[in-house]
Short mmCIF file of C-alpha atoms in Angstrom, two decimals:
data_model
loop_
_atom_site.label_atom_id
_atom_site.label_comp_id
_atom_site.label_asym_id
_atom_site.label_seq_id
_atom_site.Cartn_x
_atom_site.Cartn_y
_atom_site.Cartn_z
CA UNK A 300 10.06 3.13 1.56
CA UNK A 301 7.11 5.13 3.27
CA UNK A 302 5.08 4.06 6.25
CA UNK A 303 1.20 4.87 5.80
CA UNK A 304 0.04 3.91 8.60
CA UNK A 305 0.89 0.77 11.19
CA UNK A 306 -2.56 -1.50 12.36
CA UNK A 307 -3.86 -1.58 15.78
CA UNK A 308 -3.69 -5.23 17.34
CA UNK A 309 -6.59 -5.24 17.23
CA UNK A 310 -7.02 -5.26 13.37
CA UNK A 311 -5.41 -8.83 13.63
CA UNK A 312 -7.47 -11.22 11.44
CA UNK A 313 -8.57 -9.23 9.22
CA UNK A 314 -8.08 -8.35 5.77
CA UNK A 315 -7.49 -4.84 4.09
CA UNK A 316 -7.46 -3.35 0.37
CA UNK A 317 -4.60 -0.42 0.29
CA UNK A 318 -4.99 1.19 -2.57
CA UNK A 319 -1.74 4.45 -3.22
CA UNK A 320 -2.61 6.99 -6.37
CA UNK A 321 -0.05 10.24 -6.85
CA UNK A 322 -2.20 13.07 -6.18
CA UNK A 323 -2.77 15.65 -8.91
CA UNK A 324 -2.38 14.84 -12.00
CA UNK A 325 -0.30 12.00 -11.46
CA UNK A 326 -2.15 8.36 -13.19
CA UNK A 327 0.82 6.24 -11.06
CA UNK A 328 -1.35 3.76 -8.59
CA UNK A 329 -0.99 0.30 -6.67
CA UNK A 330 -3.10 -1.65 -5.08
CA UNK A 331 -2.56 -4.46 -2.71
CA UNK A 332 -4.18 -6.66 -0.03
CA UNK A 333 -3.19 -6.93 3.28
CA UNK A 334 -3.87 -9.99 5.67
CA UNK A 335 -2.92 -8.73 9.27
CA UNK A 336 -2.62 -11.81 11.73
CA UNK A 337 -0.92 -11.96 15.44
CA UNK A 338 1.41 -9.96 15.64
CA UNK A 339 2.64 -9.26 11.96
CA UNK A 340 1.29 -8.62 8.51
CA UNK A 341 1.12 -9.55 4.97
CA UNK A 342 1.04 -7.70 1.68
CA UNK A 343 0.58 -8.75 -1.67
CA UNK A 344 0.47 -6.31 -5.21
CA UNK A 345 -2.85 -7.23 -7.16
CA UNK A 346 -2.47 -4.11 -10.11
CA UNK A 347 0.11 -1.42 -10.65
CA UNK A 348 -0.17 1.47 -13.09
CA UNK A 349 1.80 4.23 -13.91
CA UNK A 350 2.17 6.41 -16.33
CA UNK A 351 6.04 5.26 -17.47
CA UNK A 352 5.07 2.35 -19.00
CA UNK A 353 5.56 -0.25 -15.88
CA UNK A 354 9.05 1.43 -15.98
CA UNK A 355 8.74 3.20 -12.58
CA UNK A 356 8.25 0.25 -9.79
CA UNK A 357 5.17 0.89 -6.99
CA UNK A 358 4.77 -1.80 -4.23
CA UNK A 359 3.62 -2.47 -0.88
CA UNK A 360 5.26 -4.04 2.00
CA UNK A 361 4.51 -4.72 6.08
CA UNK A 362 7.11 -4.25 8.80
CA UNK A 363 5.02 -6.04 11.62
CA UNK A 364 1.89 -4.15 11.05
CA UNK A 365 3.01 -1.55 9.39
CA UNK A 366 1.96 -0.67 6.33
CA UNK A 367 4.82 0.23 4.12
CA UNK A 368 4.75 2.39 0.00
CA UNK A 369 7.94 1.29 -1.98
CA UNK A 370 9.12 3.28 -4.63
CA UNK A 371 11.41 2.32 -7.33
CA UNK A 372 13.85 5.75 -8.14
CA UNK A 373 12.91 7.95 -10.77
CA UNK A 374 9.01 9.44 -8.81
CA UNK A 375 11.37 11.92 -7.51
CA UNK A 376 9.57 14.25 -4.49
CA UNK A 377 5.72 13.76 -4.91
CA UNK A 378 2.31 13.58 -2.84
CA UNK A 379 0.50 9.88 -2.94
CA UNK A 380 -3.20 9.50 -1.08
CA UNK A 381 -3.80 6.31 -0.06
CA UNK A 382 -7.07 4.54 1.18
CA UNK A 383 -7.54 1.71 3.55
CA UNK A 384 -10.48 -0.51 3.11
CA UNK A 385 -10.99 -3.37 5.31
CA UNK A 386 -12.86 -6.33 3.99
CA UNK A 387 -13.60 -8.68 6.77
#
């Protein structure tokens, strides 16, 4: 589990789209909706694409207002690019 970012307290009552993609030539990616409210948030994975045909699980979870990338075993050491887009 890796923390990508922590939303500020001014980000509450907002929704976001977070997308994470493996850097370089890797095609592994995951996208999730994030809904922030009060001092916590929830995430719902909406899509996952990877080169192993779904064998390598990836997810977005929340810890308070921290957005976290959770990877199954098998990815090894890699770098991830991510984008957080505020929806409203």
